[in-house]
Coordinates of C-alpha atoms in Angstrom, one line a residue:
Chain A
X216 CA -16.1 -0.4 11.6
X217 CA -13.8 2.0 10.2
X218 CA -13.8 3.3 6.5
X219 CA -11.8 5.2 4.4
X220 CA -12.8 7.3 1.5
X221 CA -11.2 9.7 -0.8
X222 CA -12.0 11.4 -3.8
X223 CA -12.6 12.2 -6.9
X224 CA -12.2 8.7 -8.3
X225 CA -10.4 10.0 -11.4
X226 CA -9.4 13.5 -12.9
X227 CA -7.7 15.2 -15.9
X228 CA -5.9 18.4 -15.1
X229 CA -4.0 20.5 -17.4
X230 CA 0.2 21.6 -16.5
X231 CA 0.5 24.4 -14.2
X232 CA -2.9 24.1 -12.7
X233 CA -3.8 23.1 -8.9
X234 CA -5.0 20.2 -7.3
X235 CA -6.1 18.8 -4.4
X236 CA -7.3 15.5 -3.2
X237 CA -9.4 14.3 0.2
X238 CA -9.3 12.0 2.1
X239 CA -11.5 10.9 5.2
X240 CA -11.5 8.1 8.0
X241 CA -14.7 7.6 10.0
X242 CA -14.4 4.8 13.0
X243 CA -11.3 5.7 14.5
X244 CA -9.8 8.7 16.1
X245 CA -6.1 10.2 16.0
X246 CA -4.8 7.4 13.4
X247 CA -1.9 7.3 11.4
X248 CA -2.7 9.0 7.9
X249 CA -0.3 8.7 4.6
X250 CA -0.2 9.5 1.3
X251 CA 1.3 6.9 -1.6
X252 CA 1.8 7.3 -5.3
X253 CA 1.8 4.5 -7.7
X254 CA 3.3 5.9 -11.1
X255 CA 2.4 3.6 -14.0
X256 CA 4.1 0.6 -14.2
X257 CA 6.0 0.9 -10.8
X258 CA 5.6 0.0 -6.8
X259 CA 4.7 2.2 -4.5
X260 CA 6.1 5.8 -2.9
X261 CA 5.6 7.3 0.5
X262 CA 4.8 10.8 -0.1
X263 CA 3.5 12.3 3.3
X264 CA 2.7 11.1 6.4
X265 CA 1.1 12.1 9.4
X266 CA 0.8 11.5 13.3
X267 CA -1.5 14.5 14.5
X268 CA -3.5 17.4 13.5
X269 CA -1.3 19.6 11.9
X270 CA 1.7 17.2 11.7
X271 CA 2.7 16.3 8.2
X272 CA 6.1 14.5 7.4
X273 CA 7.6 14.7 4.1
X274 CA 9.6 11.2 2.3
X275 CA 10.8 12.7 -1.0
X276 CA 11.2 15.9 -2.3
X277 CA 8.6 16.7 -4.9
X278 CA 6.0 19.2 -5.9
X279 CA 3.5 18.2 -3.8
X280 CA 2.5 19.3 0.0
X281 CA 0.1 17.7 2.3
X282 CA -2.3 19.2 5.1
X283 CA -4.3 17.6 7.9
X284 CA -7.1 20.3 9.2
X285 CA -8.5 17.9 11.1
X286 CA -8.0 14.6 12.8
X287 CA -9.4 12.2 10.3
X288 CA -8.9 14.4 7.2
X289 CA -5.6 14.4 4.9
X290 CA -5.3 16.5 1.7
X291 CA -3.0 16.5 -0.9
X292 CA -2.4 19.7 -2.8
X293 CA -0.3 21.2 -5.3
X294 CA 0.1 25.0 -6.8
X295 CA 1.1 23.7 -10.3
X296 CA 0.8 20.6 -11.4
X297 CA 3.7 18.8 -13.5
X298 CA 3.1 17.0 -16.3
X299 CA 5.4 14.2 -13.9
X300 CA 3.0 13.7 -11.0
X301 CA 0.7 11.9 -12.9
X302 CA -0.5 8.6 -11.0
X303 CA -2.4 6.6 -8.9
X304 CA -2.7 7.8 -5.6
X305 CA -3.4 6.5 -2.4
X306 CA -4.8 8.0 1.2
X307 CA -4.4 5.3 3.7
X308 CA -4.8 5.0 7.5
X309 CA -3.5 3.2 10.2
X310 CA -4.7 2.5 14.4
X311 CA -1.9 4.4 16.3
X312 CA -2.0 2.2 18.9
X313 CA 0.9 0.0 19.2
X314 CA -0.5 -3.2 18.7
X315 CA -2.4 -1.4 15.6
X316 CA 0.6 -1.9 12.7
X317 CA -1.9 -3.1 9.3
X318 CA -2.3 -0.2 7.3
X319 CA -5.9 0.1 5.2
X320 CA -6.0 1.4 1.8
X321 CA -8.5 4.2 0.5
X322 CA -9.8 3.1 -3.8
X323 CA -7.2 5.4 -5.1
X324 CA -7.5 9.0 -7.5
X325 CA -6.1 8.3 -11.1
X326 CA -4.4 11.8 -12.5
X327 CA -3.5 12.4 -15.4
X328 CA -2.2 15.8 -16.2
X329 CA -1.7 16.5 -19.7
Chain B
X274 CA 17.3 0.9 5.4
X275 CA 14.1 -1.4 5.0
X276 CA 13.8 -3.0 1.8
X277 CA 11.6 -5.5 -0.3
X278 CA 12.4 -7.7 -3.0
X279 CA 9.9 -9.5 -5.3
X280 CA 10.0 -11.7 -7.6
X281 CA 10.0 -10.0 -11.0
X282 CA 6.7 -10.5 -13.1
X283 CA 5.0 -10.7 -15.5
X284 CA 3.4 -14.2 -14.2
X285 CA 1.3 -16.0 -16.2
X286 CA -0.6 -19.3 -15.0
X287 CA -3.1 -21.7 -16.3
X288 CA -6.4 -21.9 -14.1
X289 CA -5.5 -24.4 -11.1
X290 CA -1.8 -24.2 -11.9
X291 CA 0.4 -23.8 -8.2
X292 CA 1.1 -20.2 -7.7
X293 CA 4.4 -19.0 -6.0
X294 CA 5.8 -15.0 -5.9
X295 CA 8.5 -15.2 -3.7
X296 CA 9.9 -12.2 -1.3
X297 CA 12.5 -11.6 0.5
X298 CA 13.3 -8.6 2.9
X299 CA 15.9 -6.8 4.7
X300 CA 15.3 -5.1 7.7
X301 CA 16.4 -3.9 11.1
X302 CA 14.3 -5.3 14.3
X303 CA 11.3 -7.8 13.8
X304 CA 9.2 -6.2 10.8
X305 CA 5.6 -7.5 10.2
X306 CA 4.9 -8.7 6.6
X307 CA 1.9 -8.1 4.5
X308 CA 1.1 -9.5 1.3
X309 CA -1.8 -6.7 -0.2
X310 CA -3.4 -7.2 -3.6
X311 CA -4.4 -4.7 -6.3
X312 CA -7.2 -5.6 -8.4
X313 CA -7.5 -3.8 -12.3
X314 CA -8.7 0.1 -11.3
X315 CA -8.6 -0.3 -7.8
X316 CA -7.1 0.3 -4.5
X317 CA -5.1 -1.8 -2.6
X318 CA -6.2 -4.4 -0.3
X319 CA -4.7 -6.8 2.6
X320 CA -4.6 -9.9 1.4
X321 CA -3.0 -11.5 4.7
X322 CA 0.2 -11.0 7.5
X323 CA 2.2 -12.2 9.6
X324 CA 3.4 -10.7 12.9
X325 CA 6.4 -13.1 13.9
X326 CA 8.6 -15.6 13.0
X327 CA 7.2 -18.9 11.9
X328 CA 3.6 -17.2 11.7
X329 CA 1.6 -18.2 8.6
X330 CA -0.3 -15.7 7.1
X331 CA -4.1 -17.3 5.1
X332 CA -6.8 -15.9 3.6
X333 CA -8.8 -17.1 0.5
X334 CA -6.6 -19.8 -0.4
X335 CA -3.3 -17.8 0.0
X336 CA -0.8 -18.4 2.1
X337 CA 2.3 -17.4 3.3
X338 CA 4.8 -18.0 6.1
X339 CA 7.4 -15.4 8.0
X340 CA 10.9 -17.2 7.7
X341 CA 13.3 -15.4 9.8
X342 CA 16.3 -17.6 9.0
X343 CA 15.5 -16.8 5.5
X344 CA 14.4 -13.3 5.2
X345 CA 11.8 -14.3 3.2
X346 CA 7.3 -14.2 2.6
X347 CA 6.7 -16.6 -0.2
X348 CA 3.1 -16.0 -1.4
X349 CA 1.3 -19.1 -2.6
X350 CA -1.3 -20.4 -3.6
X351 CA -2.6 -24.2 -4.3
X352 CA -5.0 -23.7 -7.5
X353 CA -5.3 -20.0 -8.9
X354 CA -8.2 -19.5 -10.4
X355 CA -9.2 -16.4 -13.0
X356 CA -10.2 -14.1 -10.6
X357 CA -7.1 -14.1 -9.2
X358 CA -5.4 -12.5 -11.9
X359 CA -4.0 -9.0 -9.9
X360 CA -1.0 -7.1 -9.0
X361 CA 0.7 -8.7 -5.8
X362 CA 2.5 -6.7 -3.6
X363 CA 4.4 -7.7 -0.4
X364 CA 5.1 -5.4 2.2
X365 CA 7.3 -4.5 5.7
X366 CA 6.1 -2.6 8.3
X367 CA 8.4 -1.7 11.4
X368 CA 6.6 -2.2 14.8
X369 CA 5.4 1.4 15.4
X370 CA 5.4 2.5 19.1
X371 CA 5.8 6.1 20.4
X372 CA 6.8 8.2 17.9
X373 CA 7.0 5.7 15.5
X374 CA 4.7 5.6 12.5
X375 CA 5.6 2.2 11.3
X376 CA 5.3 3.1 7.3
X377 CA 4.9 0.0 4.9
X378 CA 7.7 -0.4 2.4
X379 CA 6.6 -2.5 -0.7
X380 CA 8.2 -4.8 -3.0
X381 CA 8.1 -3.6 -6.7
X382 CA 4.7 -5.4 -7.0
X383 CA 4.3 -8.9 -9.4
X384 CA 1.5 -9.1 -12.1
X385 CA -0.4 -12.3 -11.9
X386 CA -2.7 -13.2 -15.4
X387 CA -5.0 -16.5 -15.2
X388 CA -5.8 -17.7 -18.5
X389 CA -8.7 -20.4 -18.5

């Protein structure tokens, strides 16, 4: 069966400083990978997504960039965090075969940058 | 573009009360809908969905069925119990094919408390 995991779980980073979160598949080759925020009290944002090795799409502009070194790995990075991309986010996955359209959620990574 | 309209929370229910979040939709071609749930501290998970038009969507006492003529994915639920208590979030997803990568839009989300 396939499983998604991503981490760390929760982190505190101060303004200015980097980041970067992981994510991993196992199960399933060549999927469908995205990343969503959740800002406090709100739905939902497509950040990235991503068809292939290498291939990342961008939905909003923002201070974040994404990178896929590998077929079932996604990262989410930034050079200097803002105190404004604090959040709950979320690595998901889905089959990219064409009768494959439910998309499976990682646990999340709370950030707070303060 | 696609878009998601839920029915604004707060909700707040007695245990075994009737639940309904309604949803409606816009969106070109034949979307699938997905009703996903979002337990305190956690991820989000598929709750249940629906491919086509008339197809009822079930799982754990849930239910919820794709009106075309309607645009619309009510979620409900017969007795809620405690547990429930969540953030609902309904969902589109254009059929992805080819280059397509069939993204999920989501409705705002609704917060669901069961008091005992």
């Amino acid at each position: 069966s396939q499983t998604i995991h991503q981490w760390p779980a929760t982190l505190v980073q101060p303004v200015g400083s980097p980041l970067s979160l992981e994510c991993t598949v196992e199960g399933t080759s060549n999927p469908n990978l995205y990343w969503y925020r959740q800002a406090a009290g709100r739905g939902l944002q497509l950040l990235f997504y991503s068809v292939g090795i290498g291939q990342i799409s961008s939905e909003v502009p923002q201070n974040l960039s994404a990178s896929r070194p590998q077929d079932r790995q996604f990262i989410l990075s930034s050079k200097k965090l803002l105190l404004s991309d604090s959040g709950f986010y979320l690595c998901a996955w889905r089959d990219a075969g064409i009768s494959g359209n439910t998309i499976y959620f990682g646990e999340g990574s709370w950030l707070t940058v303060v | 573009g696609d878009s998601v309209t839920q029915m604004e929370g707060p909700v707040t229910l007695s245990e075994e009360a009737f639940l309904t979040i309604n949803c409606t939709y816009t969106a070109t071609g034949y979307p699938s809908l997905f009703w996903y749930v979002q337990y305190p501290g956690e991820g989000l998970q598929l709750l249940l969905k629906a491919t086509k038009a008339d197809d009822k969507g079930s799982n754990k006492g849930f239910e919820a069925t794709y009106r075309k003529e309607t645009t619309s994915f009510h979620l409900e639920k017969g007795s809620v119990q405690v547990s429930d208590s969540a953030v609902y979030f309904c969902a589109l997803s254009t059929k992805a094919g080819g280059t397509s990568y069939g993204k999920l839009t989501f409705g705002q989300g609704t917060i669901l408390t069961v008091h005992p």
